[in-house]
Steps between C-alpha positions, in 0.01 A plus 500: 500500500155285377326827362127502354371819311118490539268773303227574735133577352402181307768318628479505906167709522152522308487779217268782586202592280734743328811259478706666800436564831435827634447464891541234760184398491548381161750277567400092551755280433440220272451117658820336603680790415613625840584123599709461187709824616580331844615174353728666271646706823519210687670297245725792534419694229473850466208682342477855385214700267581658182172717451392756214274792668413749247221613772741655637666675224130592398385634824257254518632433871768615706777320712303482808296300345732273372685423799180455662401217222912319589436556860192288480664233271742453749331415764273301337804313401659492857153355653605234265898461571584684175705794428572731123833615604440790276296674300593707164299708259520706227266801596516632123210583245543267188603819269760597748795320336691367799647212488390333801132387396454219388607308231794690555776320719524763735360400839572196481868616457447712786391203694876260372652773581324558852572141626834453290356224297566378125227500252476153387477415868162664516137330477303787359121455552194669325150468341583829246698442197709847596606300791639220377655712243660696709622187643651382179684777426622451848619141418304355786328187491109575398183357638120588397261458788069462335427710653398883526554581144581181399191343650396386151819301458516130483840413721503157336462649136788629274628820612320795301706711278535825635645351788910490540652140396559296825263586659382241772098534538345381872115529609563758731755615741438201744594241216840784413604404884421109496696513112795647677533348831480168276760607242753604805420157699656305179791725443622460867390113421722497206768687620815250628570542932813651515789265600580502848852584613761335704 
């Protein structure tokens, strides 16, 4: 299975004045975005969210709500012939000490083991550096979208710092999909036709 782990605010929708997003009305996706989603899915990949929500954890909205803010990314996303197969969060406070929120590995473990898929065989995809680190302790393969967070970021500069080693940087989630679809294209290129039998 061709799996892509996606972090959501930043990433596939705008940040809110207050760096989440606390209703549906909130929630605008970024350019390109949703059209980046369907030509991964109809490349035949699959796409799921790996989320922190510490609004939840701090009552700052309830579940309602949040299903209400995935029901309308979803559709948005089907008027557009894209699907997330999933969605999973971590609905803990930061000074709860789980080990699902990221930059721990845990949902994105959850998610492997989910869809019975190896780590390095992931493309983990985020504008936060807990994302990607999260990622990395994974062992997935990393990519830094500019934008969200990491608006500020040059993609054709040096990597900054703070960010894991590897990491591949793209403009934004639509040049993440064309960088992939490309890289696949020349490995089925490059790989020999199997010989035909007799």
């Amino acid at each position: 299975m061709k799996l892509v782990i996606l972090e959501r605010d930043g990433t596939i929708n705008a940040l809110g004045d207050s760096e989440f997003i606390a209703s549906p009305a909130e929630w605008t996706a970024l350019p390109g975005a949703l059209a980046a989603i369907a030509r991964l899915n109809h490349a035949g990949w699959h796409v799921v969210v790996a989320s922190n929500q510490p609004g939840l954890g701090r009552g700052l909205f309830d579940m309602a709500t949040l299903n209400a803010i995935h029901t309308g990314m979803h559709k948005q996303l089907a008027a557009v012939g894209g699907r997330i197969d999933a969605v999973f969060y971590c609905p803990h406070a930061p000074d709860e000490g789980c080990t699902c929120r990221k930059p721990a590995p845990g949902l994105m473990e959850q998610i492997c083991e989910r869809y019975g898929v190896e780590p390095h065989d992931v493309q983990v995809v985020g504008n936060r550096t807990e994302h990607l680190q999260a990622g990395a302790a994974l062992g997935a393969t990393l990519h830094l979208v500019c934008t969200g967070q990491a608006e500020n970021i040059n993609p054709t500069a040096a990597l900054p710092a703070e960010w894991p080693v590897g990491t591949r940087m793209h403009a934004n989630l639509a040049a993440f999909a064309e960088y992939l679809l490309v890289q696949c294209k020349a490995v089925s290129v490059a790989s020999p036709a199997p010989e035909a039998t007799v």
